[in-house]
Coordinates of C-alpha atoms and ligand atoms in Angstrom, one line a residue:
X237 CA 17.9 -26.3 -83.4
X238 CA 15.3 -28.6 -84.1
X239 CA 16.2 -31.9 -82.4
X240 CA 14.0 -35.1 -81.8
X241 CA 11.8 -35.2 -79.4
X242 CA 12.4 -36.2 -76.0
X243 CA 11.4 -39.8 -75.7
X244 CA 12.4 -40.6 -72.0
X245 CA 12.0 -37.0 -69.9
X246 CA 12.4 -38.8 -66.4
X247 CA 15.8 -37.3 -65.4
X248 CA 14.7 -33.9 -66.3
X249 CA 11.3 -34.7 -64.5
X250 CA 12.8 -35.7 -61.5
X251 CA 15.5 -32.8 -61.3
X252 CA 12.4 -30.6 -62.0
X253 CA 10.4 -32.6 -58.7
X254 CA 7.6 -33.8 -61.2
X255 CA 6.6 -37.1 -61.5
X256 CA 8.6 -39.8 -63.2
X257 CA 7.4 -43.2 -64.6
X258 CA 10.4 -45.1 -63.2
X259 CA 13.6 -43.6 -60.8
X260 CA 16.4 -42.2 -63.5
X261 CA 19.3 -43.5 -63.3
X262 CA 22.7 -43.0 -64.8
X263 CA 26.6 -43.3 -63.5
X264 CA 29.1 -40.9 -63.4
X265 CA 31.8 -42.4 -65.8
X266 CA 29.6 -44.7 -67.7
X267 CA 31.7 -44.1 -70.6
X268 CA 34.6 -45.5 -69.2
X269 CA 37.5 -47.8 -68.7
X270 CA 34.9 -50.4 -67.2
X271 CA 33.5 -51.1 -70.8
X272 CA 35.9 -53.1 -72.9
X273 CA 34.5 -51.3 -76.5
X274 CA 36.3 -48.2 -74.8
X275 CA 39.5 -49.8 -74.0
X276 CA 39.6 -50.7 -77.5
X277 CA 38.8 -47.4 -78.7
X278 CA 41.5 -45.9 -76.3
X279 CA 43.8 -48.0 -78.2
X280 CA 43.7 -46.3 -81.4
X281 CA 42.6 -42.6 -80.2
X282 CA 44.0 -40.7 -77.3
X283 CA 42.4 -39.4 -74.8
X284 CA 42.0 -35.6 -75.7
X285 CA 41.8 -36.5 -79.4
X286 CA 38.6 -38.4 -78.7
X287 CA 37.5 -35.0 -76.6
X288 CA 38.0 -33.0 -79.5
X289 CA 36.7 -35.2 -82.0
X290 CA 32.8 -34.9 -81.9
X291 CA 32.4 -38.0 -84.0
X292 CA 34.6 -40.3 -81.5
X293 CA 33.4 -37.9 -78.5
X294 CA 29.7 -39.2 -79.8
X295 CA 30.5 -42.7 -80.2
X296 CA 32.0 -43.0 -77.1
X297 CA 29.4 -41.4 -75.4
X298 CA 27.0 -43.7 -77.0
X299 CA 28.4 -46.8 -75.5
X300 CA 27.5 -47.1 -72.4
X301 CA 24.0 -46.4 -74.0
X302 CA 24.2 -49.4 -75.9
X303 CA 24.9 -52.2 -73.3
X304 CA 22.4 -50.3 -70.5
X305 CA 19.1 -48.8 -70.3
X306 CA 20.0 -45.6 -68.7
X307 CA 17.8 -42.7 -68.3
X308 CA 20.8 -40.1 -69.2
X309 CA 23.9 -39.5 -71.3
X310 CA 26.7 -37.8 -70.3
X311 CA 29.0 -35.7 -73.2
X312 CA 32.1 -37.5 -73.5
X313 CA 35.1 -34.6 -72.1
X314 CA 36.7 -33.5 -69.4
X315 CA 37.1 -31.0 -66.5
X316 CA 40.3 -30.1 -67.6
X317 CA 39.8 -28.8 -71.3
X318 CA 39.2 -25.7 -69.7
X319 CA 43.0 -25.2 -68.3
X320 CA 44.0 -26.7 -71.6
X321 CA 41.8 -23.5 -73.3
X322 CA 43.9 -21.1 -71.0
X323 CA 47.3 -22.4 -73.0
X324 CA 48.4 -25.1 -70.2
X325 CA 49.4 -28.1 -71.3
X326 CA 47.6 -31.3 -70.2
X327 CA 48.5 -34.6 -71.0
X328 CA 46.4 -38.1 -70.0
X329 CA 49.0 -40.1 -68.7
X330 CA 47.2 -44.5 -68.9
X331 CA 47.5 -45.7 -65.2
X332 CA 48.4 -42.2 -63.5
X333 CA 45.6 -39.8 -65.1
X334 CA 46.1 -36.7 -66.3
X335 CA 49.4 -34.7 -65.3
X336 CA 50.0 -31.0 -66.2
X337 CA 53.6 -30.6 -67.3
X338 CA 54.1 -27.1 -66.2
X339 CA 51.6 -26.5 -63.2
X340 CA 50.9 -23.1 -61.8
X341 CA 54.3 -22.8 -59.1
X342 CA 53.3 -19.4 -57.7
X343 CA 50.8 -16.2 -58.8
X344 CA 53.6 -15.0 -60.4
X345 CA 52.4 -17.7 -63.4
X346 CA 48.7 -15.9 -63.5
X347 CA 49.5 -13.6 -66.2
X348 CA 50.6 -16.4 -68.4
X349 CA 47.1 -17.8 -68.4
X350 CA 45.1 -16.9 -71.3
X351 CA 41.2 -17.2 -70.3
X352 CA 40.0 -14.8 -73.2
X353 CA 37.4 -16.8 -75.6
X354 CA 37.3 -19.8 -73.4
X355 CA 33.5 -21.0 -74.8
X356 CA 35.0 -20.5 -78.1
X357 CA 38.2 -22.3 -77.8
X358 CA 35.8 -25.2 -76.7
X359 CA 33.6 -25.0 -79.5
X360 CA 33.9 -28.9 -79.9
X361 CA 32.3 -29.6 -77.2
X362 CA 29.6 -27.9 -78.6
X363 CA 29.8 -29.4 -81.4
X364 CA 29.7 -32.6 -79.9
X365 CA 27.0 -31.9 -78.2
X366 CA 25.0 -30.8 -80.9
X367 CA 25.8 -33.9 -82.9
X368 CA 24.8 -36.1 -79.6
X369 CA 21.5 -34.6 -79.8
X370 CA 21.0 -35.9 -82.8
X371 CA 22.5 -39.3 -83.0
X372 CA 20.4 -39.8 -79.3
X373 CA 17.2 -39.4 -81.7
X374 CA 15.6 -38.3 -77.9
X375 CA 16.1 -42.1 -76.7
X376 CA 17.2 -39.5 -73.4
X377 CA 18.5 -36.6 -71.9
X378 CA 22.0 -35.1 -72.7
X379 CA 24.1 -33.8 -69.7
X380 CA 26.5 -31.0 -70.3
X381 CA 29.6 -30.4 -67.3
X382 CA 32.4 -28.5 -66.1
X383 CA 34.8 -28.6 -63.4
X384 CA 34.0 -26.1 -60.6
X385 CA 36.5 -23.5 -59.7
X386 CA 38.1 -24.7 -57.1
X387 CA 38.6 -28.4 -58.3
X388 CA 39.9 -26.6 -61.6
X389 CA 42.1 -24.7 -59.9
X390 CA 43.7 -27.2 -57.3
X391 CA 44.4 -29.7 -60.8
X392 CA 46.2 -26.5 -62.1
X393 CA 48.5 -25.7 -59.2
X394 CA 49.2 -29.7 -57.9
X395 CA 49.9 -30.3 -61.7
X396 CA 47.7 -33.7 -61.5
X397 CA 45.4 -35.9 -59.3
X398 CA 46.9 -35.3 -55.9
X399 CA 45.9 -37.0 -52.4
X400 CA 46.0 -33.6 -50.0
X401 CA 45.9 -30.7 -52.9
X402 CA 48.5 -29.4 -50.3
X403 CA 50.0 -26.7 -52.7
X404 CA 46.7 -25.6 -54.0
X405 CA 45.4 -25.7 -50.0
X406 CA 48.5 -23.6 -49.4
X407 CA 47.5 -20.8 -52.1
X408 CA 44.4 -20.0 -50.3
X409 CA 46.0 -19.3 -47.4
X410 CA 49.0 -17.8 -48.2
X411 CA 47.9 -15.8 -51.7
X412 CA 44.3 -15.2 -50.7
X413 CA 43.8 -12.3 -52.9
X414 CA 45.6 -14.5 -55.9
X415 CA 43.4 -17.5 -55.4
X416 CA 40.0 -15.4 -55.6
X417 CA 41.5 -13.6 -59.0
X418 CA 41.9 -17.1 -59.8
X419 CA 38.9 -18.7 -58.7
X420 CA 37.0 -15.6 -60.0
X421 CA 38.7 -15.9 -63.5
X422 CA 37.6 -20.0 -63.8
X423 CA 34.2 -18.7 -62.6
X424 CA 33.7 -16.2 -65.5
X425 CA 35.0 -19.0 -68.3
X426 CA 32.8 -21.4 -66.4
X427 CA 29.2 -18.9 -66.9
X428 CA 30.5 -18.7 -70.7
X429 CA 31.4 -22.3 -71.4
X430 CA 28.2 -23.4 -69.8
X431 CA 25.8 -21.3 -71.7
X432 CA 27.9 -22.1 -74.8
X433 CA 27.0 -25.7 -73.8
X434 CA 22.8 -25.1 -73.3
X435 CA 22.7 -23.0 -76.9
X436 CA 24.5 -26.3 -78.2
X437 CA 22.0 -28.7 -76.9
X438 CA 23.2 -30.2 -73.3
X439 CA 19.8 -30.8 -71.6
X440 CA 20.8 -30.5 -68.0
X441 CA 24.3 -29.0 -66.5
X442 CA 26.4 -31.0 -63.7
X443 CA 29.2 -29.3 -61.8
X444 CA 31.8 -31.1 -60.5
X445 CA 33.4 -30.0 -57.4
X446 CA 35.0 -33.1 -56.8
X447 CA 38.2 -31.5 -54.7
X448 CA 35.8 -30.0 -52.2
X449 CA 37.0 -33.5 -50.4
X450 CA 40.3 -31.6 -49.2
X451 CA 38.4 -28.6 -47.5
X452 CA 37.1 -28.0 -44.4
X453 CA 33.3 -27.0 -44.2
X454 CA 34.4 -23.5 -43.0
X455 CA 37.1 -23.7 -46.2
X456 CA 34.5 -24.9 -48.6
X457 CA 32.1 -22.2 -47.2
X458 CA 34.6 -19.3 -48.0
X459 CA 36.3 -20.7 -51.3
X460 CA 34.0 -23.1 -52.9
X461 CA 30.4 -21.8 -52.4
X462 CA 30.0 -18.1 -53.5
X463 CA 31.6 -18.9 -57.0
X464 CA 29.3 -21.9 -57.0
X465 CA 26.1 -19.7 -56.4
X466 CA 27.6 -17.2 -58.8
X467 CA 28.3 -19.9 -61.7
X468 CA 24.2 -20.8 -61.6
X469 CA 23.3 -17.0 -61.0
X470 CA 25.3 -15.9 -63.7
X471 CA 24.8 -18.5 -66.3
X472 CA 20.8 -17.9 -65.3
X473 CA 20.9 -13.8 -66.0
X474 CA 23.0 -14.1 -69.0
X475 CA 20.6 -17.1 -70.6
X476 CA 17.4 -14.9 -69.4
X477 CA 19.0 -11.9 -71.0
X478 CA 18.7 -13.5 -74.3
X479 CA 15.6 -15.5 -73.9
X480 CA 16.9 -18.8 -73.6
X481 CA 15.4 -21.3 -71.2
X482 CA 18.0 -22.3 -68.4
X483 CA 18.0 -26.0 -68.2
X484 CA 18.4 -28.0 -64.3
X485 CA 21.9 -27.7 -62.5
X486 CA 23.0 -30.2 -60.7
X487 CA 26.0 -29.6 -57.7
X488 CA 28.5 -32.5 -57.1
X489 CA 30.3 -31.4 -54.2
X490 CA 32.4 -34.6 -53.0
X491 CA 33.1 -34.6 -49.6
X492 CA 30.8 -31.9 -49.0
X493 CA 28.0 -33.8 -47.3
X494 CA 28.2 -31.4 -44.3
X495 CA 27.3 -28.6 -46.2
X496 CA 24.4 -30.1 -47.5
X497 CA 22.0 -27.2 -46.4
X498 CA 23.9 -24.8 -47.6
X499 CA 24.4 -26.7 -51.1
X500 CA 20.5 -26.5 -51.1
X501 CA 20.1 -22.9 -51.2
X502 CA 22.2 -21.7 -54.1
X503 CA 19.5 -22.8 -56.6
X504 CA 20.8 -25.8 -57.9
X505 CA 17.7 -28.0 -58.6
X506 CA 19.7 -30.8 -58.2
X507 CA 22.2 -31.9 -54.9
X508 CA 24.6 -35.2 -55.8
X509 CA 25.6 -36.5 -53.2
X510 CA 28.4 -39.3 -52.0
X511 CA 28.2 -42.5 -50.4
X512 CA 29.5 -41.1 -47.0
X513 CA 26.2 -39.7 -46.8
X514 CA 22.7 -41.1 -45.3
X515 CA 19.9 -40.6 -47.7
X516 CA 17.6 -40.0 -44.9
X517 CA 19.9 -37.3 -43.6
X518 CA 20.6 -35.6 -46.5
X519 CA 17.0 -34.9 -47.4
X520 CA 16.3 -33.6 -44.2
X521 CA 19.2 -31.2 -44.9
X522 CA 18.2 -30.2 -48.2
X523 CA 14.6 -30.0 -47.8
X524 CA 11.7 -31.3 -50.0
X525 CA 12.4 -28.6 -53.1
X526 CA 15.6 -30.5 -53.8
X527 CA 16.1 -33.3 -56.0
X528 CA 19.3 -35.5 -54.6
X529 CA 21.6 -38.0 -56.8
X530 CA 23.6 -40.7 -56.0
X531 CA 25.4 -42.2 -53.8
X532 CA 25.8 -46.0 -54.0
X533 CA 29.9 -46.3 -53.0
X534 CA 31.9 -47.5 -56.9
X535 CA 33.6 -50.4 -54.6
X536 CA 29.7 -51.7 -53.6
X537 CA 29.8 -52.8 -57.3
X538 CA 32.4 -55.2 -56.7
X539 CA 30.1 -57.7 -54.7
X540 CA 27.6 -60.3 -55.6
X541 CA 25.2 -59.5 -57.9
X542 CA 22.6 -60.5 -55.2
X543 CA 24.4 -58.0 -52.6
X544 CA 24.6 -55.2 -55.6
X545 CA 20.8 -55.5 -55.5
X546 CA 19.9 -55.5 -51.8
X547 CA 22.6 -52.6 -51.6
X548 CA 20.8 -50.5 -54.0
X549 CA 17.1 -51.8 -53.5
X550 CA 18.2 -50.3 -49.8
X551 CA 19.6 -47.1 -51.1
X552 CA 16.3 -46.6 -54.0
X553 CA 14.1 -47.0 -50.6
X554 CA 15.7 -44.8 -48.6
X555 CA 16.1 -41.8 -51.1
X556 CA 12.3 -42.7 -52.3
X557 CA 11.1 -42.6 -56.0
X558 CA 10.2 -38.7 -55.3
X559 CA 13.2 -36.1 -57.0
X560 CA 15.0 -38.9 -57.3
X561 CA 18.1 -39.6 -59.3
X562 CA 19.7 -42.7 -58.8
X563 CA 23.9 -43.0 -59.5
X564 CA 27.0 -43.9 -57.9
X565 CA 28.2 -41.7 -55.2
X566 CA 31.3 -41.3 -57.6
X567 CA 32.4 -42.1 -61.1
X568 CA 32.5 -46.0 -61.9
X569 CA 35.7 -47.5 -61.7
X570 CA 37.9 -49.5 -64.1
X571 CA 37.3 -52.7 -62.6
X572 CA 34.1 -53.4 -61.9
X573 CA 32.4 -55.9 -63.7
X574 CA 30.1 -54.9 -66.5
X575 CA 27.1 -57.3 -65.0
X576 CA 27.1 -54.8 -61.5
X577 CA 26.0 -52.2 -63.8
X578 CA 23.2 -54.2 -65.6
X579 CA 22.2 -55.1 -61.3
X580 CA 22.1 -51.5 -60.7
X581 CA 20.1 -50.4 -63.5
X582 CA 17.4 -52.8 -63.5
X583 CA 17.1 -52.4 -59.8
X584 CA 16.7 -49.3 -59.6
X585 CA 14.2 -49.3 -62.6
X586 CA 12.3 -52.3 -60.6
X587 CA 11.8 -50.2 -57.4
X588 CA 8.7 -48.5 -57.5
Ligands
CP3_1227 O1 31.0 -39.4 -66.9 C1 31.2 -39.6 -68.1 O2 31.1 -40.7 -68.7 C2 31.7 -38.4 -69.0 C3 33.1 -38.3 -69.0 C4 34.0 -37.7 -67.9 C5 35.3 -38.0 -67.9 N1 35.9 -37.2 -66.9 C6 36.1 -38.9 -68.7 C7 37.3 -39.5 -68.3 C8 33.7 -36.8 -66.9 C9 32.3 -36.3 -66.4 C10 34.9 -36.5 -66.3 C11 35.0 -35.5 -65.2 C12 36.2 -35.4 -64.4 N2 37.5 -35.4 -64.9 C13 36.3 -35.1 -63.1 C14 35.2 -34.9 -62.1 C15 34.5 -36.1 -61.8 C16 35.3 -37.0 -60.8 O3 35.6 -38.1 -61.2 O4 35.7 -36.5 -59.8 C17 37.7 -35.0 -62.7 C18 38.3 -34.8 -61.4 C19 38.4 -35.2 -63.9 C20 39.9 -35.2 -64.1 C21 40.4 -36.5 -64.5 N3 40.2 -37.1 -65.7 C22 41.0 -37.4 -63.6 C23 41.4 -37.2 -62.2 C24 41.3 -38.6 -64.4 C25 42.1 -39.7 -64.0 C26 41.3 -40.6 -63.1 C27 40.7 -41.7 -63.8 O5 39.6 -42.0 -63.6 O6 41.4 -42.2 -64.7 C28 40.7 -38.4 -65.7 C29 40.7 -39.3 -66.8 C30 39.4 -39.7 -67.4 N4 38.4 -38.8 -67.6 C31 39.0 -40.9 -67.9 C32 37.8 -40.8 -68.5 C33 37.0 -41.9 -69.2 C34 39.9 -42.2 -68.0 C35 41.2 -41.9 -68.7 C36 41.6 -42.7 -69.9 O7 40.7 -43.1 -70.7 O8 42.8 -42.8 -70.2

């Protein structure tokens, strides 16, 4: 495809367990409500417009890029483009987040989804990423997402944001055999949207499993992990198959810090973790071959600016500069003042 050349590699280094000149860091959000440019742009352009625009997908991408010296960008989209792909209507409601007008009531709905040429009904994503690639002119490394199965499929069945996911929780045990034709079905669309994503440029993959919060280990065990494992396996086979290098995954299983072991061995290179979680502990759950991301807590970034910095001079020591990816131990939030993030980032930067 013929794009610059990489000019800062250390997030790819450090998800690969090489050697980096400084500790990466990026934050999950960083194009976000936080930054006034993209309150401004918000204004003019909603939300899924901007998604399926690459141009204002791009610039808003770009912006956090602008104020910070990150070692990453992140595509601007969302998890939920892939319900909207299956014919479900989604709409991003300012102040509530995004609400599904006519949510999946029982499995008796299934048949209405329409999961056939996912990757191609998201072709602007690609698109956008392509176009990212360029406009980056290799300054760094573009990360590609998705949702994971069961965060997508908890969204699709609460109909929005929900504080228990105690309709989707009550699918998977009353409709077992429903939710794995379910989960299995966002899996396959997953493996097609993701390799659609690597062919279009995206230089490292994150999953987000963010509603593994609302399970159990034993729950996320049985309903979030084999699809997991399947998504990289997949996704891996069907690259190799056509001679395309995979790029690094990385697993973001909120909530899922006591599964961390387990995480480790379904050959993700890298483990995110949140801030509920010791940095200490979790290497010594995943092991040395692991590279682990995070976990600062967003509401740490609402303290001094001397406090931000001994809180993530702390954190940077603990995880230590080796695979090594510093972030927040969830996305940035709308508050927080812009000079936290300019703490955070030279911080970490000045550690080692
Ligand atoms: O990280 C980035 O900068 C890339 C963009 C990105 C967005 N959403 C943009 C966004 C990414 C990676 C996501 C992922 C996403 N979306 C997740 C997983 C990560 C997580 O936070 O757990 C989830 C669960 C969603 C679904 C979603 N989208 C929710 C629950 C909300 C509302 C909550 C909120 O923060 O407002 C959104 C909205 C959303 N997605 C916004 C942005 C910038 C803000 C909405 C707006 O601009 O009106």
């Amino acid at each position: 495809m013929n794009f610059p050349a990489l000019k800062n590699d250390n997030l790819l280094r450090a998800a690969r367990g090489e050697d980096v000149d400084r500790v990466p860091v990026w934050v999950m959000r960083q194009a976000g409500r936080y930054l006034p440019e993209f309150m401004e742009f918000r204004k003019e352009h909603e939300f899924f417009e901007i998604c399926r625009t690459p141009e204002f997908a791009c610039e808003v991408t770009m912006q956090p890029l602008r104020r910070f010296d990150l070692d990453a960008s992140i595509i601007f989209s969302d998890i939920l483009v892939i319900p909207q792909a299956y014919g479900m209507t989604v709409e991003m409601c300012p102040g509530k987040g995004p609400v599904f007008p006519e949510p999946l009531k029982s499995p008796a709905d299934l048949p209405n989804l329409q999961p056939n040429g996912t990757a191609e009904k998201l072709s602007y994503v690609g698109e956008a990423i392509t176009m990212m690639r360029h406009k980056l002119e290799g300054k760094v490394p573009l990360i590609g997402f998705t949702g994971a199965p069961w965060t997508l499929m908890g969204y699709m069945i609460e109909g929005g944001g929900s504080k228990t996911m105690s309709k989707a929780k009550s699918w998977l045990k009353d409709y077992p055999e429903d939710s794995n034709t379910l989960l299995s079905m966002l899996t396959n669309s997953i493996v097609d949207y993701l390799e659609m994503q690597v062919k279009a440029g995206a230089q490292l993959l994150q999953v987000f499993e963010s509603s593994a919060e609302h399970l159990s280990k034993e729950e996320f065990l049985e309903h979030c992990v084999p699809y997991l494992k399947d998504i990289r396996d997949k996704l891996h086979e069907r690259l190799e198959a056509q001679s395309i290098a995979p790029v690094p995954m990385t697993l973001f299983a909120k909530g899922a810090g006591h599964s961390l072991a387990e995480q480790s061995k379904l050959g993700y290179e890298v483990i995110g973790v949140d801030w509920t979680v010791d940095p200490l502990e979790a290497r010594k759950q995943v092991g040395p071959n692991i590279t682990l991301q995070g976990n600062l807590d967003p509401q740490d970034m609402y303290k001094t600016p001397e406090e931000v910095k001994a809180l993530v001079e702390e954190m940077v020591k603990k995880f230590g500069k080796h695979r090594y990816i510093a972030n927040l131990g969830h996305g940035i939030t709308p508050l927080t003042p812009i000079e936290s993030m300019k703490v955070l980032v030279e911080t970490v930067h000045k550690a080692f």
